[in-house]
PDB file of C-alpha atoms in Angstrom:
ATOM      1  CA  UNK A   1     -40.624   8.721  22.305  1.00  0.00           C
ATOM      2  CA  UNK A   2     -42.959   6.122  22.329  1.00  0.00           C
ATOM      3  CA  UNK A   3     -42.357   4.949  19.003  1.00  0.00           C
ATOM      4  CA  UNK A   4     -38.436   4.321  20.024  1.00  0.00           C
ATOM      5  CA  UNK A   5     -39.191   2.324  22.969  1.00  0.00           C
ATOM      6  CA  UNK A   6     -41.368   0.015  20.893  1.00  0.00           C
ATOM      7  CA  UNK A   7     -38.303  -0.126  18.324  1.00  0.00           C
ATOM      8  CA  UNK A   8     -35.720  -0.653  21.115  1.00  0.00           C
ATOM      9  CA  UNK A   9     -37.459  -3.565  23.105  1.00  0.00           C
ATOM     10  CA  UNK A  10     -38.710  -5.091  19.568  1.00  0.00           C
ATOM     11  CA  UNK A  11     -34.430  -5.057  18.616  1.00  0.00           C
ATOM     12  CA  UNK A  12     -33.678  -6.660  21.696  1.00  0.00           C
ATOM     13  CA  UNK A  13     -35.902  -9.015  21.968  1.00  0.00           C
ATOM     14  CA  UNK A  14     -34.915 -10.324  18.332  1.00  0.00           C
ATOM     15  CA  UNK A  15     -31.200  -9.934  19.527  1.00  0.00           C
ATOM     16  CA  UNK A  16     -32.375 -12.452  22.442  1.00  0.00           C
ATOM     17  CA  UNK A  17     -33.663 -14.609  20.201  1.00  0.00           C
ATOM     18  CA  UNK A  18     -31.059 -14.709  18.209  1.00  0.00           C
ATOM     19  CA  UNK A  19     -28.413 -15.345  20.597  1.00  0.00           C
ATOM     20  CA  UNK A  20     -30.757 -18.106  22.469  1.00  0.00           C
ATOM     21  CA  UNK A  21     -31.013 -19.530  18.571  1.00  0.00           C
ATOM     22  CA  UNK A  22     -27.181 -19.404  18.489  1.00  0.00           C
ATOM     23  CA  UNK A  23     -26.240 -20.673  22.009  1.00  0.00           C
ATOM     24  CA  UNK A  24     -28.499 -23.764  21.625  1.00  0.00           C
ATOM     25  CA  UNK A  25     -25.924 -25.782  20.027  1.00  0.00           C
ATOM     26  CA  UNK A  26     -23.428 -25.314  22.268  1.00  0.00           C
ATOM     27  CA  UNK A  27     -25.936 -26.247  25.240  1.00  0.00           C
ATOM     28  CA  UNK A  28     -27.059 -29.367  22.954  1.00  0.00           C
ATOM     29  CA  UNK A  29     -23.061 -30.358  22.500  1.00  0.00           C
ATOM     30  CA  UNK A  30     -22.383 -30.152  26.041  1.00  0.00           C
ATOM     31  CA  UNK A  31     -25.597 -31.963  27.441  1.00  0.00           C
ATOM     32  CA  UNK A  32     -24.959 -34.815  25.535  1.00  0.00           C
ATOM     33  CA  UNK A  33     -20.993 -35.080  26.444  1.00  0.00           C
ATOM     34  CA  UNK A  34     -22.300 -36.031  30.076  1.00  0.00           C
ATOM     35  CA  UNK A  35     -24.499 -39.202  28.469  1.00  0.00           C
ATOM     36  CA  UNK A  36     -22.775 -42.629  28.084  1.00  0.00           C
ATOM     37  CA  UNK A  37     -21.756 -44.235  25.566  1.00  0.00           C
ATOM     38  CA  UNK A  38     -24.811 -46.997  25.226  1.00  0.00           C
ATOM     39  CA  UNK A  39     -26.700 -43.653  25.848  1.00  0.00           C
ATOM     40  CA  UNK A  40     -25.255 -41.778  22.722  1.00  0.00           C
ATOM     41  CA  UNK A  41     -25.640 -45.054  20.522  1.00  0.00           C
ATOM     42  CA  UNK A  42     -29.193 -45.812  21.745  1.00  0.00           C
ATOM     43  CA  UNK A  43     -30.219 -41.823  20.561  1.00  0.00           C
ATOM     44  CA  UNK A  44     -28.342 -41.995  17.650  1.00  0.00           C
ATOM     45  CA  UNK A  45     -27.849 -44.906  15.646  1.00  0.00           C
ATOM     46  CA  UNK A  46     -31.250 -46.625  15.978  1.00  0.00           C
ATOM     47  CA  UNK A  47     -32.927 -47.260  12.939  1.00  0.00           C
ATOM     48  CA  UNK A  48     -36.508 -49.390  11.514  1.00  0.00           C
ATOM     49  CA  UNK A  49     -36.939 -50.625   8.712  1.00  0.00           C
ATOM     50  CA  UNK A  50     -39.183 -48.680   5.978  1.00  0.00           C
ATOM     51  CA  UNK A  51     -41.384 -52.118   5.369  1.00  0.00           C
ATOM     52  CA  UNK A  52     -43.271 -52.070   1.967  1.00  0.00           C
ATOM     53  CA  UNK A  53     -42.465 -48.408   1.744  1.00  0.00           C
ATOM     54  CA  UNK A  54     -40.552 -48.046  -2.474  1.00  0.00           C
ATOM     55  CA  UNK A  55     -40.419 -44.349  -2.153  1.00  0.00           C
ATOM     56  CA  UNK A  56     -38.178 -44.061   0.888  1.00  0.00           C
ATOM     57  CA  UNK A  57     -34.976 -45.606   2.003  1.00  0.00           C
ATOM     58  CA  UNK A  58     -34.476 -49.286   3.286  1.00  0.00           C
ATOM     59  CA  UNK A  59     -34.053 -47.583   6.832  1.00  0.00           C
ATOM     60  CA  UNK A  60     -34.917 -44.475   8.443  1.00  0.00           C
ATOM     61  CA  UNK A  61     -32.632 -43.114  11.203  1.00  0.00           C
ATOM     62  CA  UNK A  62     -34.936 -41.755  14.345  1.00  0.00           C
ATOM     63  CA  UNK A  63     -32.942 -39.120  16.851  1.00  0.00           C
ATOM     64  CA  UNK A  64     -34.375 -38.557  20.400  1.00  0.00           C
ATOM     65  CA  UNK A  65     -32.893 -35.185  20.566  1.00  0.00           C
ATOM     66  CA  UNK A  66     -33.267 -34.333  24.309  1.00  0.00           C
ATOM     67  CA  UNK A  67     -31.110 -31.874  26.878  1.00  0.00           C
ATOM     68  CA  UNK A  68     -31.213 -34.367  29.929  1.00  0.00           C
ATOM     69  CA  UNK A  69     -29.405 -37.215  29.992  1.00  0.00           C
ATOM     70  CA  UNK A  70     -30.525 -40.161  31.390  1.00  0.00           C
ATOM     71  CA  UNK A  71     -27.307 -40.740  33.992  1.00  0.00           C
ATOM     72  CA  UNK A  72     -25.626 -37.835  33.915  1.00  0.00           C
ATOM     73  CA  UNK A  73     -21.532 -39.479  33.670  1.00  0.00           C
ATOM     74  CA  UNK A  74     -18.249 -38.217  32.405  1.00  0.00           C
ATOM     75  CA  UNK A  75     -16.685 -41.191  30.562  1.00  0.00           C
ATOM     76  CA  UNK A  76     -16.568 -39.720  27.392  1.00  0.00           C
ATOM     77  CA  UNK A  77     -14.214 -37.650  29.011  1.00  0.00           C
ATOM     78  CA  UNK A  78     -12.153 -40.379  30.867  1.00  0.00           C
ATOM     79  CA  UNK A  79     -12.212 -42.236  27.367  1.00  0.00           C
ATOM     80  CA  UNK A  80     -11.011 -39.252  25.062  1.00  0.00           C
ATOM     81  CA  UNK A  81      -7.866 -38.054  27.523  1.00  0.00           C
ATOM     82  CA  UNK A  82      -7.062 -41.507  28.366  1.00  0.00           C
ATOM     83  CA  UNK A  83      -7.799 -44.588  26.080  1.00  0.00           C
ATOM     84  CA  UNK A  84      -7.031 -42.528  22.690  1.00  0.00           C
ATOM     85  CA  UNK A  85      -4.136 -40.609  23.010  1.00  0.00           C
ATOM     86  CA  UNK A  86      -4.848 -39.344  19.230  1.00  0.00           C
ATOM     87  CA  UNK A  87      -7.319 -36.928  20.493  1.00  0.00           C
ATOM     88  CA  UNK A  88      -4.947 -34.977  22.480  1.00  0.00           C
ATOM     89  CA  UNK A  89      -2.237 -35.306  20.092  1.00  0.00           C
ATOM     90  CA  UNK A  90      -4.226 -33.504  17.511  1.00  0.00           C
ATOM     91  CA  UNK A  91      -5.118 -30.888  20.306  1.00  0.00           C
ATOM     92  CA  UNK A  92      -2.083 -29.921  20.794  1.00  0.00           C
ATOM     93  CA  UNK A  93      -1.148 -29.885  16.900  1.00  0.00           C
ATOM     94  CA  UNK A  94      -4.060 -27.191  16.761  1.00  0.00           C
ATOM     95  CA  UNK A  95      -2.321 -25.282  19.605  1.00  0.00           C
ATOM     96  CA  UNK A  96       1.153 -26.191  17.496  1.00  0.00           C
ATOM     97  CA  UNK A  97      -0.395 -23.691  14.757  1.00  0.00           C
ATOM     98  CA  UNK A  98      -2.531 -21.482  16.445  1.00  0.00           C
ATOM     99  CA  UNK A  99      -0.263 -19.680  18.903  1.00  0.00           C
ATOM    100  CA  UNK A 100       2.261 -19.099  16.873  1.00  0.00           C
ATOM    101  CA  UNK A 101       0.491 -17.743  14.099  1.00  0.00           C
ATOM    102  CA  UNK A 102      -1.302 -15.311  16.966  1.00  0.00           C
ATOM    103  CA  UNK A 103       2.257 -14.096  17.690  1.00  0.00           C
ATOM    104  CA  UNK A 104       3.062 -13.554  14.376  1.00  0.00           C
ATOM    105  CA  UNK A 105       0.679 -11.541  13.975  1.00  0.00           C
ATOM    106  CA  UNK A 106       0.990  -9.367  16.582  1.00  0.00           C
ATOM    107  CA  UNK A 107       4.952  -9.176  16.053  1.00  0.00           C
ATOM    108  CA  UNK A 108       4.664  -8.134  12.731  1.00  0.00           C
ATOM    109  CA  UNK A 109       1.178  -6.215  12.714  1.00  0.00           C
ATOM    110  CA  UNK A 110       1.897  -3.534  14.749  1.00  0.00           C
ATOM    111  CA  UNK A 111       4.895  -2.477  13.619  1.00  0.00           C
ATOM    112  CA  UNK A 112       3.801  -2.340   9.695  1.00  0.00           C
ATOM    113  CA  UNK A 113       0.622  -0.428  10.633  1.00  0.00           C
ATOM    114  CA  UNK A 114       3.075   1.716  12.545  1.00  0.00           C
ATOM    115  CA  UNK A 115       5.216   2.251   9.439  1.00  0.00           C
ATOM    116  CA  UNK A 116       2.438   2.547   7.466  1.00  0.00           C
ATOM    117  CA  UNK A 117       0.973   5.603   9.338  1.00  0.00           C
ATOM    118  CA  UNK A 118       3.741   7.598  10.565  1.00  0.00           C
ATOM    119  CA  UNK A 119       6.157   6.875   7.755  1.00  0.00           C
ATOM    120  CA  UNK A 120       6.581   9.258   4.119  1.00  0.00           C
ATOM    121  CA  UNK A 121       7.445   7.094   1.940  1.00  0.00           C
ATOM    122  CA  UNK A 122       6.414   8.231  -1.015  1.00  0.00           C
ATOM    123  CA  UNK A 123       3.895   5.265  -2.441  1.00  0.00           C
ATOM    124  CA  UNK A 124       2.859   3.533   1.076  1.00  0.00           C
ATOM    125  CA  UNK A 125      -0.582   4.067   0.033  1.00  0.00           C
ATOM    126  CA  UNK A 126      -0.321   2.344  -2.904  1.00  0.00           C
ATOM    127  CA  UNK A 127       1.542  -0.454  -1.111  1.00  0.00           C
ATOM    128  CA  UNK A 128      -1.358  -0.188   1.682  1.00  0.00           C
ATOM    129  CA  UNK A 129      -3.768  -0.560  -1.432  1.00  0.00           C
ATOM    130  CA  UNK A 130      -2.085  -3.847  -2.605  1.00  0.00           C
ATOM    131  CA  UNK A 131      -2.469  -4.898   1.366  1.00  0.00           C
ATOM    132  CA  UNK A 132      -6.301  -4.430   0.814  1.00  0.00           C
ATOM    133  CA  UNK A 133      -6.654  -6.376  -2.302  1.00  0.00           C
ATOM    134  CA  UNK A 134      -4.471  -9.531  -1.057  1.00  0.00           C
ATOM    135  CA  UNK A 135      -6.864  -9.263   2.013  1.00  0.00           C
ATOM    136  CA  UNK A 136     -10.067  -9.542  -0.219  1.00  0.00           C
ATOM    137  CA  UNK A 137      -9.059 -12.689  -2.163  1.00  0.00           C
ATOM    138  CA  UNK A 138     -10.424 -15.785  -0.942  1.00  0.00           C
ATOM    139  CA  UNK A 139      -8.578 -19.208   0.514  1.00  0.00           C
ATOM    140  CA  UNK A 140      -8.865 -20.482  -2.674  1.00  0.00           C
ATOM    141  CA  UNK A 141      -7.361 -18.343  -4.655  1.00  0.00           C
ATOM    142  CA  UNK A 142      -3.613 -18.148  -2.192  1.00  0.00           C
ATOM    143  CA  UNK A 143      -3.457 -21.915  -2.073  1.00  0.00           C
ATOM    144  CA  UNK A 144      -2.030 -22.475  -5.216  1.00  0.00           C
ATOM    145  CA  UNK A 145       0.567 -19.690  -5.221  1.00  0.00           C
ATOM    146  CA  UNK A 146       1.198 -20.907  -1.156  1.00  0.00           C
ATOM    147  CA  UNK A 147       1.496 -24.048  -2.311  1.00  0.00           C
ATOM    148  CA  UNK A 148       4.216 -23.727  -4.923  1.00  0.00           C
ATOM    149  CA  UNK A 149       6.184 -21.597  -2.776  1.00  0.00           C
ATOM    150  CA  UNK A 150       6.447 -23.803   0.203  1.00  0.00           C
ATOM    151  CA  UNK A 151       7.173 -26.447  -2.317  1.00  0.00           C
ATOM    152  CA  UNK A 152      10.261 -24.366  -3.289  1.00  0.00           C
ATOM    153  CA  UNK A 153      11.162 -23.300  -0.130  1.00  0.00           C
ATOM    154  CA  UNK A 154      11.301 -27.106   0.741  1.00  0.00           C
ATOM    155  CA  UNK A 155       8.005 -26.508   3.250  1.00  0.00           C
ATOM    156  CA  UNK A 156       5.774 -29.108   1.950  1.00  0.00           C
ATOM    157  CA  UNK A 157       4.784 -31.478   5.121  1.00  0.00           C
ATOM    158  CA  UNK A 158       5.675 -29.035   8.085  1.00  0.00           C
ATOM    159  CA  UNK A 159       3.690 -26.948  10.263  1.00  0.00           C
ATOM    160  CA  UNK A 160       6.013 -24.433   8.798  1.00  0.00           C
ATOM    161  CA  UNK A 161       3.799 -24.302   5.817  1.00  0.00           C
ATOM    162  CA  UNK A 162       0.929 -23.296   7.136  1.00  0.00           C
ATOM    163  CA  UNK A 163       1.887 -20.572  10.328  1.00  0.00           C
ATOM    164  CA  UNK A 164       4.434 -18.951   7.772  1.00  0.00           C
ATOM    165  CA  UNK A 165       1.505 -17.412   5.373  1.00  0.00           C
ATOM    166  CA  UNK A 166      -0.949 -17.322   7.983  1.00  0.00           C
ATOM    167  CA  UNK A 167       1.095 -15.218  10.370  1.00  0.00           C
ATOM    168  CA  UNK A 168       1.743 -12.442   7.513  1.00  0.00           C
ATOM    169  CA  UNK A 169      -1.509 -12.375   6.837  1.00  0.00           C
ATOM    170  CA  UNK A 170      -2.593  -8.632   5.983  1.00  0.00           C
ATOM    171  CA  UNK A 171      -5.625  -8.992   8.101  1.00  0.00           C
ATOM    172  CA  UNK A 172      -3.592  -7.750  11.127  1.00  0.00           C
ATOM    173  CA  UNK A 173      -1.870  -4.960   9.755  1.00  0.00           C
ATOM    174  CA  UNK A 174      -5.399  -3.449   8.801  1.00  0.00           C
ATOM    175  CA  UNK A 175      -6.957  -3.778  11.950  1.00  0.00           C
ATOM    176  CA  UNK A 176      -3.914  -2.365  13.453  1.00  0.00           C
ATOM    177  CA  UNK A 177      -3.872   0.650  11.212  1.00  0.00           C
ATOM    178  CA  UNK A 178      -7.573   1.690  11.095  1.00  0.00           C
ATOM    179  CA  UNK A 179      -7.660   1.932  15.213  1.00  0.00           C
ATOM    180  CA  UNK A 180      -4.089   3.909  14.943  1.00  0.00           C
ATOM    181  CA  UNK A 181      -5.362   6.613  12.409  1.00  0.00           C
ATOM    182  CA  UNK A 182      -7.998   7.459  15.261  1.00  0.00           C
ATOM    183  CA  UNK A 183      -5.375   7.931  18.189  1.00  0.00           C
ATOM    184  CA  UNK A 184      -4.064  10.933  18.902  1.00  0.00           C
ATOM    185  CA  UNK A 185      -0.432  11.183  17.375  1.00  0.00           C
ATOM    186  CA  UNK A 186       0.815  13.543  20.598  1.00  0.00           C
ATOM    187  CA  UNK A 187       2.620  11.135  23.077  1.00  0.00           C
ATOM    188  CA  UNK A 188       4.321   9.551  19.810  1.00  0.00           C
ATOM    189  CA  UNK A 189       5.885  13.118  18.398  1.00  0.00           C
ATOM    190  CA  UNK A 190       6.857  13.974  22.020  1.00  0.00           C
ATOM    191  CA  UNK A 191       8.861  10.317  22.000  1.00  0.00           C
ATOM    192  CA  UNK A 192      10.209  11.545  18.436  1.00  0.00           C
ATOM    193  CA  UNK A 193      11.212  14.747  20.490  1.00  0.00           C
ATOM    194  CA  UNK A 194      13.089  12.944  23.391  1.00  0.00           C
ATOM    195  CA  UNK A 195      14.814  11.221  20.670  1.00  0.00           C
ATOM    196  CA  UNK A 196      13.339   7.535  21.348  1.00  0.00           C
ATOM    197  CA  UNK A 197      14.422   4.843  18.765  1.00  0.00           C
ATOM    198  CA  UNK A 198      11.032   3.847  16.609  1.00  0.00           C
ATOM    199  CA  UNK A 199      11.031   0.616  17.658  1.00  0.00           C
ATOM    200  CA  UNK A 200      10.911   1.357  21.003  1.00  0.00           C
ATOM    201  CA  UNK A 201       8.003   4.175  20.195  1.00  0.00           C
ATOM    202  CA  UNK A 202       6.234   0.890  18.459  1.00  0.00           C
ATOM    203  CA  UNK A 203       6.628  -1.717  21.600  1.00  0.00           C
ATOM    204  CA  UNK A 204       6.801   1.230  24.394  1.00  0.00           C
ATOM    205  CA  UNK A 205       4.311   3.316  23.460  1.00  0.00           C
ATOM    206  CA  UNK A 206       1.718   2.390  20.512  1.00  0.00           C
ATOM    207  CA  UNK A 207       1.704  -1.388  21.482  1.00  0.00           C
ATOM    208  CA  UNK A 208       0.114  -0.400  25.421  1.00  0.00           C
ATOM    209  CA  UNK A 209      -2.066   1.852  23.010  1.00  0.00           C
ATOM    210  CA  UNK A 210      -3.509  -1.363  20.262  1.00  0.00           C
ATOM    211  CA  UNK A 211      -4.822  -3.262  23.953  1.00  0.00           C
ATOM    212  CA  UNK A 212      -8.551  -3.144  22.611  1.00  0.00           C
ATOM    213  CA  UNK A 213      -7.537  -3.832  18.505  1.00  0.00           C
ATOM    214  CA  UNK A 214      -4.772  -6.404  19.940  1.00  0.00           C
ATOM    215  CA  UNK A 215      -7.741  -8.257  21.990  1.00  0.00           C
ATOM    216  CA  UNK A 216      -9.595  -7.779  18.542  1.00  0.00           C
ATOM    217  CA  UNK A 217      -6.730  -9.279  15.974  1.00  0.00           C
ATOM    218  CA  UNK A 218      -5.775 -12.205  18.739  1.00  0.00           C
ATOM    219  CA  UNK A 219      -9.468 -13.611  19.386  1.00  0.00           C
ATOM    220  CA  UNK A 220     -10.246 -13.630  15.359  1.00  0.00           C
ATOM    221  CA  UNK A 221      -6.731 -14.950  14.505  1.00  0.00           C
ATOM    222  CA  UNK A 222      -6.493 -17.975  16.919  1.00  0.00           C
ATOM    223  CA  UNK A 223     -10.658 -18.472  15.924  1.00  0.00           C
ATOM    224  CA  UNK A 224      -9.211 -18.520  12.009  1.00  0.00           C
ATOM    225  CA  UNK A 225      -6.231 -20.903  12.620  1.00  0.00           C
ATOM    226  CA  UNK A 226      -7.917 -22.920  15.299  1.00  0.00           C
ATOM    227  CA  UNK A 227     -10.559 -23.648  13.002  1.00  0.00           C
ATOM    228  CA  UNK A 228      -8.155 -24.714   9.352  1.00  0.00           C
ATOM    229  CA  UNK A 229      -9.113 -27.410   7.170  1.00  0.00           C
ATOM    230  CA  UNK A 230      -8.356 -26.841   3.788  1.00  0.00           C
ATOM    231  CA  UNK A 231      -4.428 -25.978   4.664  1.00  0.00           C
ATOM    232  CA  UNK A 232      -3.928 -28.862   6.904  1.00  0.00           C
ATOM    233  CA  UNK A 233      -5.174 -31.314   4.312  1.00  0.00           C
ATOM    234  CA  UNK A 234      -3.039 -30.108   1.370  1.00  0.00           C
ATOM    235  CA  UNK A 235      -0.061 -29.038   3.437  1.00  0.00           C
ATOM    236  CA  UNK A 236       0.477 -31.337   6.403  1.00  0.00           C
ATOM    237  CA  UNK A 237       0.889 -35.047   7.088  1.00  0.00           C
ATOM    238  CA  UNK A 238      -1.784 -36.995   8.638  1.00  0.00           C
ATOM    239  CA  UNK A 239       0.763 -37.358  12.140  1.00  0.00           C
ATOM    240  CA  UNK A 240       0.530 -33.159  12.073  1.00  0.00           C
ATOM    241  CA  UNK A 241      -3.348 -32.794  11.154  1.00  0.00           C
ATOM    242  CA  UNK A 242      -4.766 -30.675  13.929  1.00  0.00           C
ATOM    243  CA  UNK A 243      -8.007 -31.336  15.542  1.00  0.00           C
ATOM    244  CA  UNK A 244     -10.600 -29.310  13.189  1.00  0.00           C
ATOM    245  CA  UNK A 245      -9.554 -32.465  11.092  1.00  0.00           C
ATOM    246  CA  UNK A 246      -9.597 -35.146  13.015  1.00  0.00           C
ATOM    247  CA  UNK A 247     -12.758 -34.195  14.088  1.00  0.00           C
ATOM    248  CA  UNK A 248     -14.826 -34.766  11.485  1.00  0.00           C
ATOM    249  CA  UNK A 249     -13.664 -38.501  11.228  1.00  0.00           C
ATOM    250  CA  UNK A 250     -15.136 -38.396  15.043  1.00  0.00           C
ATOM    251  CA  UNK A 251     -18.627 -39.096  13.648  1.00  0.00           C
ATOM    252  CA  UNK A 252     -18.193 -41.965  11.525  1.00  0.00           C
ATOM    253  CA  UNK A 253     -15.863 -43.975  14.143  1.00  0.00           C
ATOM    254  CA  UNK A 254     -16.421 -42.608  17.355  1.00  0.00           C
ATOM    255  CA  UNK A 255     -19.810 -41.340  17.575  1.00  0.00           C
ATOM    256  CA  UNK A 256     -19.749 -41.808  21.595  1.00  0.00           C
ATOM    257  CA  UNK A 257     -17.255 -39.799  21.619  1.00  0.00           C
ATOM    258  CA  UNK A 258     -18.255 -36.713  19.303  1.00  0.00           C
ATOM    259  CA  UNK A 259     -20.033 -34.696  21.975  1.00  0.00           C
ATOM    260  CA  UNK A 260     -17.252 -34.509  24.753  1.00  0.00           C
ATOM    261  CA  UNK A 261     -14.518 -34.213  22.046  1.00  0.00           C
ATOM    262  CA  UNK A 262     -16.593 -31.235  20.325  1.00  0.00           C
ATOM    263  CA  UNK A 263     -17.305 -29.621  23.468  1.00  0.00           C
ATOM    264  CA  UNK A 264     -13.752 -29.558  24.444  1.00  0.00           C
ATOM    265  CA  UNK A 265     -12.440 -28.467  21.291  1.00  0.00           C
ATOM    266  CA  UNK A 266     -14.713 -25.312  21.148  1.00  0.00           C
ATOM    267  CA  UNK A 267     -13.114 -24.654  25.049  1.00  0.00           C
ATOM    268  CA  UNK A 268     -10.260 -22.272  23.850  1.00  0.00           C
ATOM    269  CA  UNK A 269     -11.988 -20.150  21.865  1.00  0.00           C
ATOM    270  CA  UNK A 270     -14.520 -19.658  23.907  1.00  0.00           C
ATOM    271  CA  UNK A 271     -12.788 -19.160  27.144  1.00  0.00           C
ATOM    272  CA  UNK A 272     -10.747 -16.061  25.470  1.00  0.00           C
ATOM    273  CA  UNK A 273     -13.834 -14.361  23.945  1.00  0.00           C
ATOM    274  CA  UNK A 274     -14.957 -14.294  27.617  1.00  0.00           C
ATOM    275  CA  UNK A 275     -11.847 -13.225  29.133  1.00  0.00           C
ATOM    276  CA  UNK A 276     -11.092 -10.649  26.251  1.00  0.00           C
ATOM    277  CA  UNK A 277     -14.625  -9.870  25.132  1.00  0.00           C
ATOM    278  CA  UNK A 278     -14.887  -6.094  26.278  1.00  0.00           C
ATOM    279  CA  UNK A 279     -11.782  -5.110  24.804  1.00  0.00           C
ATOM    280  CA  UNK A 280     -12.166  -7.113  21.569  1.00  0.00           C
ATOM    281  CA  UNK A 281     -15.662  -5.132  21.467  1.00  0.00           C
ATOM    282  CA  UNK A 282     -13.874  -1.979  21.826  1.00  0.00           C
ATOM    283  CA  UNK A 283     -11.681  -2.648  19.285  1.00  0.00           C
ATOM    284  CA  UNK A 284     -14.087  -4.011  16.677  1.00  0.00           C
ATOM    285  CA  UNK A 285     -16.216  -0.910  17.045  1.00  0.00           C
ATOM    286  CA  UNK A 286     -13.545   1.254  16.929  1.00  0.00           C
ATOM    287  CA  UNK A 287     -11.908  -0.375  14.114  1.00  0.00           C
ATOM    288  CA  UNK A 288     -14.788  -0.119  12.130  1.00  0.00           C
ATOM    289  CA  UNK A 289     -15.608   3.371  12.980  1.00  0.00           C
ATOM    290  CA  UNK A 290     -12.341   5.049  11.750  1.00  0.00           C
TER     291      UNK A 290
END
């Protein structure tokens, strides 16, 4: 009994280092958004020169890294929403792709793991199977074969391009299907029973059901989409680029600006893990357990 204890505070107190080691970042991003601009510069771009030093650069860069600013202001804010528009109009690009891609997902996802389930056809698990290897392949491998078919389809510089494959992304339909093989099948027979249409079994009854695994599949696809780079470079137009691209341009021309912009962009996703956090928890774990 002892022996556990020990175990149990020694895990938690490497969890609570580990989320302190995690959450430093953010604390770091959001400290330095409330500095000034002459503040950020001063901390960041001062450099000496290396003197009679061959082995090391002509300058070294020194970083007084600290949490409290000197002044605590908000023009980086004021500055970023607006004197550059361009910052919120890649903002709202990312939202562009994001949400609809999240509704995609749950449009389609539910219903397919649905069919997938309940349904006999005769080679859904082998069609399931196929699901599980397109799943598995990496980014790099669906670009090409994405690319060439939004080329045909006439795609090729529209947001189109990149919500289309991301919505039908299997992802969804897994999640979705591992937490329905764990609920009980009763209340959707009995709907078979009354004679209820299946699509109003899927959006009546099993959709009220996926709450936790549709908390799960909406947090990690907005994170996903939110966060694209590779897609928006090859498939969109500099006007459409969302923010996770425009963003790391931030650095080399706006450096006074990188902290408030950063800590804004990171807003969305964070707000909804808080809001949804229990029930994407739920779903996660239950998920994984069936």
């Amino acid at each position: 009994m002892i022996k556990r204890r020990i175990f149990s505070v020694v895990i938690y107190t490497i969890l609570i280092l580990l989320a302190t080691l995690f959450f430093i970042p953010v604390v770091v991003i959001f400290a330095n958004s409330l500095m000034s601009s002459f503040e950020i510069l001063n901390r960041f771009t001062h450099t000496v020169e290396a003197g009679n030093m061959q082995y090391v650069a002509d300058s070294i860069h020194f970083v007084r890294l600290t949490l409290i600013p000197d002044r605590v202001t908000f023009s980086q804010y004021l500055r970023l929403f607006f004197d550059d528009p361009t910052y919120l109009s890649r903002f709202w690009n990312s939202v562009v792709i994001a949400l609809p891609v999240v509704l995609g997902q749950v449009l389609i996802s539910a219903p397919a793991a649905y069919a997938f389930e309940m349904s006999r056809m005769r080679h859904k698990e082998k069609l399931y199977f196929m699901y599980i290897v397109i799943m598995l392949l990496p980014l790099q491998v669906t670009l090409v074969p994405n690319f060439i078919m939004a080329d045909w389809l006439g795609l090729l510089g529209t947001r189109a391009s990149v919500i289309l494959p991301a919505a039908l992304n299997p992802f969804g339909v897994f999640i979705m299907r591992q937490y329905l093989r764990g609920m009980p099948h009763d209340y959707i027979e009995a709907a078979q029973l009354d004679g209820a249409s299946q699509i109003r079994i899927v959006f009546a009854i099993v959709m009220p059901m996926f709450k936790p695994a549709l908390a799960a599949l909406v947090i990690l696809t907005f994170v996903n989409n939110w966060n694209i780079v590779e897609q928006a470079i090859i498939f969109l137009t500099q006007a459409q680029e969302p923010l996770s691209v425009y963003l790391s341009g931030m650095a080399v021309h706006n450096l006074d600006l990188i902290y408030a912009a950063s800590f804004f962009y990171l807003l969305p996703p964070l707000l909804m893990f808080l809001y949804w956090k229990e029930h994407m928890i739920e779903g996660i774990a239950l998920t994984g357990i069936r």
